[in-house]
mmCIF file of C-alpha atoms and ligand atoms in Angstrom:
data_model
loop_
_atom_site.group_PDB
_atom_site.id
_atom_site.type_symbol
_atom_site.label_atom_id
_atom_site.label_comp_id
_atom_site.label_asym_id
_atom_site.label_seq_id
_atom_site.Cartn_x
_atom_site.Cartn_y
_atom_site.Cartn_z
ATOM 1 C CA UNK A 1 -179.779 85.182 173.713
ATOM 2 C CA UNK A 2 -181.906 82.839 171.672
ATOM 3 C CA UNK A 3 -183.854 79.897 172.969
ATOM 4 C CA UNK A 4 -184.349 76.658 171.082
ATOM 5 C CA UNK A 5 -186.994 74.161 172.081
ATOM 6 C CA UNK A 6 -186.768 70.434 171.482
ATOM 7 C CA UNK A 7 -190.147 68.800 171.585
ATOM 8 C CA UNK A 8 -191.496 65.344 170.881
ATOM 9 C CA UNK A 9 -193.387 62.454 172.399
ATOM 10 C CA UNK A 10 -191.739 60.200 174.986
ATOM 11 C CA UNK A 11 -189.258 57.939 173.204
ATOM 12 C CA UNK A 12 -188.643 60.334 170.296
ATOM 13 C CA UNK A 13 -184.994 60.714 171.336
ATOM 14 C CA UNK A 14 -184.997 64.221 172.812
ATOM 15 C CA UNK A 15 -182.382 63.301 175.392
ATOM 16 C CA UNK A 16 -180.029 61.731 172.833
ATOM 17 C CA UNK A 17 -180.371 64.548 170.300
ATOM 18 C CA UNK A 18 -180.112 67.230 172.986
ATOM 19 C CA UNK A 19 -176.879 65.709 174.302
ATOM 20 C CA UNK A 20 -175.381 65.561 170.803
ATOM 21 C CA UNK A 21 -176.289 69.193 170.099
ATOM 22 C CA UNK A 22 -174.746 70.264 173.397
ATOM 23 C CA UNK A 23 -171.569 68.291 172.698
ATOM 24 C CA UNK A 24 -171.049 69.453 169.141
ATOM 25 C CA UNK A 25 -172.531 72.933 168.849
ATOM 26 C CA UNK A 26 -172.118 76.117 170.889
ATOM 27 C CA UNK A 27 -175.359 75.705 172.770
ATOM 28 C CA UNK A 28 -176.217 75.371 176.434
ATOM 29 C CA UNK A 29 -178.704 72.608 177.194
ATOM 30 C CA UNK A 30 -181.260 73.300 179.867
ATOM 31 C CA UNK A 31 -183.224 70.262 180.918
ATOM 32 C CA UNK A 32 -185.756 70.963 183.651
ATOM 33 C CA UNK A 33 -185.363 67.384 184.874
ATOM 34 C CA UNK A 34 -181.594 67.866 185.296
ATOM 35 C CA UNK A 35 -182.074 71.226 187.029
ATOM 36 C CA UNK A 36 -184.557 69.727 189.493
ATOM 37 C CA UNK A 37 -182.157 66.866 190.263
ATOM 38 C CA UNK A 38 -179.314 69.358 190.717
ATOM 39 C CA UNK A 39 -181.304 71.325 193.302
ATOM 40 C CA UNK A 40 -182.400 68.182 195.130
ATOM 41 C CA UNK A 41 -178.831 66.875 195.304
ATOM 42 C CA UNK A 42 -177.413 70.216 196.447
ATOM 43 C CA UNK A 43 -180.220 70.434 199.046
ATOM 44 C CA UNK A 44 -181.023 74.040 198.204
ATOM 45 C CA UNK A 45 -184.175 75.580 199.694
ATOM 46 C CA UNK A 46 -185.899 74.941 196.406
ATOM 47 C CA UNK A 47 -184.469 71.440 196.224
ATOM 48 C CA UNK A 48 -185.902 70.556 199.622
ATOM 49 C CA UNK A 49 -189.258 71.996 198.591
ATOM 50 C CA UNK A 50 -189.270 70.020 195.347
ATOM 51 C CA UNK A 51 -188.219 66.835 197.099
ATOM 52 C CA UNK A 52 -191.163 66.954 199.484
ATOM 53 C CA UNK A 53 -193.597 67.766 196.660
ATOM 54 C CA UNK A 54 -192.344 64.770 194.689
ATOM 55 C CA UNK A 55 -192.366 62.524 197.750
ATOM 56 C CA UNK A 56 -196.099 63.244 198.025
ATOM 57 C CA UNK A 57 -196.458 62.122 194.431
ATOM 58 C CA UNK A 58 -197.437 65.617 193.298
ATOM 59 C CA UNK A 59 -196.234 67.568 190.285
ATOM 60 C CA UNK A 60 -193.871 70.482 190.661
ATOM 61 C CA UNK A 61 -195.923 73.638 190.082
ATOM 62 C CA UNK A 62 -195.620 75.879 187.037
ATOM 63 C CA UNK A 63 -194.469 78.734 189.301
ATOM 64 C CA UNK A 64 -191.510 76.730 190.599
ATOM 65 C CA UNK A 65 -190.562 75.491 187.126
ATOM 66 C CA UNK A 66 -190.725 78.999 185.695
ATOM 67 C CA UNK A 67 -188.564 80.355 188.525
ATOM 68 C CA UNK A 68 -186.011 77.608 187.852
ATOM 69 C CA UNK A 69 -185.942 78.251 184.115
ATOM 70 C CA UNK A 70 -185.666 82.015 184.636
ATOM 71 C CA UNK A 71 -182.752 81.578 187.065
ATOM 72 C CA UNK A 72 -180.909 79.221 184.711
ATOM 73 C CA UNK A 73 -181.445 81.520 181.721
ATOM 74 C CA UNK A 74 -180.118 84.475 183.706
ATOM 75 C CA UNK A 75 -176.998 82.464 184.519
ATOM 76 C CA UNK A 76 -176.137 81.752 180.893
ATOM 77 C CA UNK A 77 -176.883 85.203 179.491
ATOM 78 C CA UNK A 78 -175.603 85.652 175.969
ATOM 79 C CA UNK A 79 -175.470 81.969 175.094
ATOM 80 C CA UNK A 80 -177.884 80.080 172.915
ATOM 81 C CA UNK A 81 -179.997 77.774 175.018
ATOM 82 C CA UNK A 82 -181.697 74.515 174.141
ATOM 83 C CA UNK A 83 -184.718 73.760 176.304
ATOM 84 C CA UNK A 84 -185.494 70.096 176.891
ATOM 85 C CA UNK A 85 -188.634 69.200 178.826
ATOM 86 C CA UNK A 86 -190.002 72.721 178.887
ATOM 87 C CA UNK A 87 -192.497 74.121 178.008
ATOM 88 C CA UNK A 88 -194.657 71.037 178.379
ATOM 89 C CA UNK A 89 -197.994 72.849 178.320
ATOM 90 C CA UNK A 90 -199.439 75.912 176.618
ATOM 91 C CA UNK A 91 -199.593 77.667 180.004
ATOM 92 C CA UNK A 92 -195.829 77.122 180.370
ATOM 93 C CA UNK A 93 -195.221 78.371 176.829
ATOM 94 C CA UNK A 94 -197.147 81.538 177.720
ATOM 95 C CA UNK A 95 -195.116 81.933 180.898
ATOM 96 C CA UNK A 96 -191.888 81.540 178.934
ATOM 97 C CA UNK A 97 -193.001 84.252 176.558
ATOM 98 C CA UNK A 98 -193.744 86.393 179.610
ATOM 99 C CA UNK A 99 -190.044 86.209 180.513
ATOM 100 C CA UNK A 100 -189.328 88.067 177.277
ATOM 101 C CA UNK A 101 -187.108 85.380 175.791
ATOM 102 C CA UNK A 102 -187.046 85.061 172.029
ATOM 103 C CA UNK A 103 -187.644 81.585 170.697
ATOM 104 C CA UNK A 104 -185.482 80.943 167.636
ATOM 105 C CA UNK A 105 -187.070 77.690 166.551
ATOM 106 C CA UNK A 106 -189.002 74.745 167.922
ATOM 107 C CA UNK A 107 -187.647 71.445 166.672
ATOM 108 C CA UNK A 108 -190.296 68.765 166.675
ATOM 109 C CA UNK A 109 -189.068 65.166 166.680
ATOM 110 C CA UNK A 110 -191.892 63.267 164.991
ATOM 111 C CA UNK A 111 -192.189 59.500 165.387
ATOM 112 C CA UNK A 112 -195.108 57.158 164.633
ATOM 113 C CA UNK A 113 -196.904 55.908 167.693
ATOM 114 C CA UNK A 114 -196.243 52.224 166.930
ATOM 115 C CA UNK A 115 -192.516 52.942 166.505
ATOM 116 C CA UNK A 116 -192.479 54.756 169.855
ATOM 117 C CA UNK A 117 -194.120 51.869 171.631
ATOM 118 C CA UNK A 118 -191.605 49.437 170.100
ATOM 119 C CA UNK A 119 -188.726 51.688 171.059
ATOM 120 C CA UNK A 120 -189.849 52.136 174.647
ATOM 121 C CA UNK A 121 -191.056 48.621 175.439
ATOM 122 C CA UNK A 122 -187.752 47.215 174.146
ATOM 123 C CA UNK A 123 -185.637 49.344 176.460
ATOM 124 C CA UNK A 124 -183.692 47.583 179.194
ATOM 125 C CA UNK A 125 -181.611 49.126 181.927
ATOM 126 C CA UNK A 126 -178.640 47.787 183.845
ATOM 127 C CA UNK A 127 -179.505 48.605 187.464
ATOM 128 C CA UNK A 128 -175.831 48.631 188.361
ATOM 129 C CA UNK A 129 -174.066 50.818 185.740
ATOM 130 C CA UNK A 130 -177.266 52.442 184.339
ATOM 131 C CA UNK A 131 -176.397 51.567 180.748
ATOM 132 C CA UNK A 132 -179.396 51.409 178.433
ATOM 133 C CA UNK A 133 -179.929 48.584 175.963
ATOM 134 C CA UNK A 134 -182.637 47.809 173.462
ATOM 135 C CA UNK A 135 -183.673 44.237 172.739
ATOM 136 C CA UNK A 136 -183.751 44.938 168.969
ATOM 137 C CA UNK A 137 -181.705 48.061 168.281
ATOM 138 C CA UNK A 138 -178.794 47.587 170.705
ATOM 139 C CA UNK A 139 -179.048 44.210 172.408
ATOM 140 C CA UNK A 140 -176.489 43.069 174.966
ATOM 141 C CA UNK A 141 -174.131 40.261 173.938
ATOM 142 C CA UNK A 142 -175.817 37.844 176.320
ATOM 143 C CA UNK A 143 -179.590 38.294 176.314
ATOM 144 C CA UNK A 144 -180.870 39.844 179.524
ATOM 145 C CA UNK A 145 -177.423 40.642 180.922
ATOM 146 C CA UNK A 146 -175.260 43.766 180.986
ATOM 147 C CA UNK A 147 -172.094 43.612 178.832
ATOM 148 C CA UNK A 148 -170.102 45.336 181.563
ATOM 149 C CA UNK A 149 -171.600 43.868 184.720
ATOM 150 C CA UNK A 150 -172.062 40.290 183.615
ATOM 151 C CA UNK A 151 -173.701 39.161 186.830
ATOM 152 C CA UNK A 152 -176.366 41.815 186.623
ATOM 153 C CA UNK A 153 -179.720 41.037 185.021
ATOM 154 C CA UNK A 154 -181.189 43.862 182.957
ATOM 155 C CA UNK A 155 -184.491 45.323 184.063
ATOM 156 C CA UNK A 156 -187.338 47.168 182.402
ATOM 157 C CA UNK A 157 -188.202 50.502 184.010
ATOM 158 C CA UNK A 158 -191.814 50.734 185.163
ATOM 159 C CA UNK A 159 -192.190 53.779 182.919
ATOM 160 C CA UNK A 160 -191.280 51.659 179.885
ATOM 161 C CA UNK A 161 -193.950 49.021 180.439
ATOM 162 C CA UNK A 162 -196.548 49.086 177.700
ATOM 163 C CA UNK A 163 -199.478 50.205 179.811
ATOM 164 C CA UNK A 164 -197.475 53.104 181.227
ATOM 165 C CA UNK A 165 -196.321 54.088 177.757
ATOM 166 C CA UNK A 166 -199.882 54.512 176.518
ATOM 167 C CA UNK A 167 -200.596 56.698 179.546
ATOM 168 C CA UNK A 168 -197.482 58.799 178.852
ATOM 169 C CA UNK A 169 -198.468 59.143 175.190
ATOM 170 C CA UNK A 170 -202.007 60.175 176.119
ATOM 171 C CA UNK A 171 -200.654 62.864 178.478
ATOM 172 C CA UNK A 172 -198.322 64.065 175.731
ATOM 173 C CA UNK A 173 -201.199 64.289 173.213
ATOM 174 C CA UNK A 174 -203.392 66.182 175.634
ATOM 175 C CA UNK A 175 -200.859 68.587 177.118
ATOM 176 C CA UNK A 176 -197.775 68.887 174.945
ATOM 177 C CA UNK A 177 -199.076 68.446 171.397
ATOM 178 C CA UNK A 178 -200.974 71.790 171.750
ATOM 179 C CA UNK A 179 -197.612 73.466 172.477
ATOM 180 C CA UNK A 180 -196.588 72.565 168.925
ATOM 181 C CA UNK A 181 -199.725 74.201 167.555
ATOM 182 C CA UNK A 182 -198.938 77.253 169.681
ATOM 183 C CA UNK A 183 -195.529 77.693 168.032
ATOM 184 C CA UNK A 184 -196.707 76.580 164.607
ATOM 185 C CA UNK A 185 -199.016 79.581 164.269
ATOM 186 C CA UNK A 186 -196.047 81.778 165.124
ATOM 187 C CA UNK A 187 -194.120 80.141 162.263
ATOM 188 C CA UNK A 188 -191.617 78.668 164.703
ATOM 189 C CA UNK A 189 -191.988 74.952 164.245
ATOM 190 C CA UNK A 190 -189.738 72.674 162.204
ATOM 191 C CA UNK A 191 -190.538 69.002 161.976
ATOM 192 C CA UNK A 192 -187.869 66.314 161.802
ATOM 193 C CA UNK A 193 -188.835 62.715 161.129
ATOM 194 C CA UNK A 194 -187.046 61.077 164.032
ATOM 195 C CA UNK A 195 -186.847 57.497 162.808
ATOM 196 C CA UNK A 196 -183.774 55.591 161.703
ATOM 197 C CA UNK A 197 -180.137 56.167 162.608
ATOM 198 C CA UNK A 198 -179.333 58.580 165.435
ATOM 199 C CA UNK A 199 -176.646 60.294 163.317
ATOM 200 C CA UNK A 200 -179.016 60.831 160.381
ATOM 201 C CA UNK A 201 -181.595 62.390 162.667
ATOM 202 C CA UNK A 202 -178.885 64.516 164.259
ATOM 203 C CA UNK A 203 -177.777 65.799 160.842
ATOM 204 C CA UNK A 204 -181.309 67.035 160.170
ATOM 205 C CA UNK A 205 -181.688 68.628 163.607
ATOM 206 C CA UNK A 206 -178.280 70.315 163.417
ATOM 207 C CA UNK A 207 -178.970 71.685 159.947
ATOM 208 C CA UNK A 208 -182.046 73.530 161.250
ATOM 209 C CA UNK A 209 -179.927 75.000 164.023
ATOM 210 C CA UNK A 210 -177.084 76.050 161.718
ATOM 211 C CA UNK A 211 -179.411 77.470 159.085
ATOM 212 C CA UNK A 212 -181.153 79.653 161.632
ATOM 213 C CA UNK A 213 -177.802 80.706 163.070
ATOM 214 C CA UNK A 214 -176.615 82.024 159.702
ATOM 215 C CA UNK A 215 -179.922 83.801 159.098
ATOM 216 C CA UNK A 216 -179.699 85.589 162.449
ATOM 217 C CA UNK A 217 -176.005 86.469 162.260
HETATM 218 ZN ZN1 LIG B 1 -174.036 47.283 183.788
#
């Protein structure tokens, strides 16, 4: 089994690119956010634990996250895995290495800070069908309203408000940017300029994946 890591600041398009890779290539996507939601919804012991931690406004501990990742990796033995949202810190990267998994490549989605802020502050969400719009890149037909639920006004998530974005970017710089340095010294970091069309970015990301595949096989 080989593990791929998708890394980048908030708004770099990790979710979009990860979904495309999962759809089009033989790779299993493991998003820690999705796994946490799955446990909470299924009301597993861990899910109940996580729910109460989050209800107190606290962060899920590294121990819990590592246990989750280890369990998911064990379940998909033999498949290539794409990690999204993990490791977020150098401590987590160390813990992942402790599991004995081999990291094939870290794909870094690089975007200028000003482009990120524009991308995130322009995002609008339909509270009813959860579709995402962007006031510049993919505006609804009628400004401020969902194309599918015409009576519903679009909203901006709190996380996408400018002040919150700067906080998220500062956390990323402090905690996650060092993860890139960690893999860079191991020669495991490939940078993709993640600006422009989604399909063009995907082509670059996929080519790294396919190249590495043919080298390994
Ligand atoms: Zn809608």
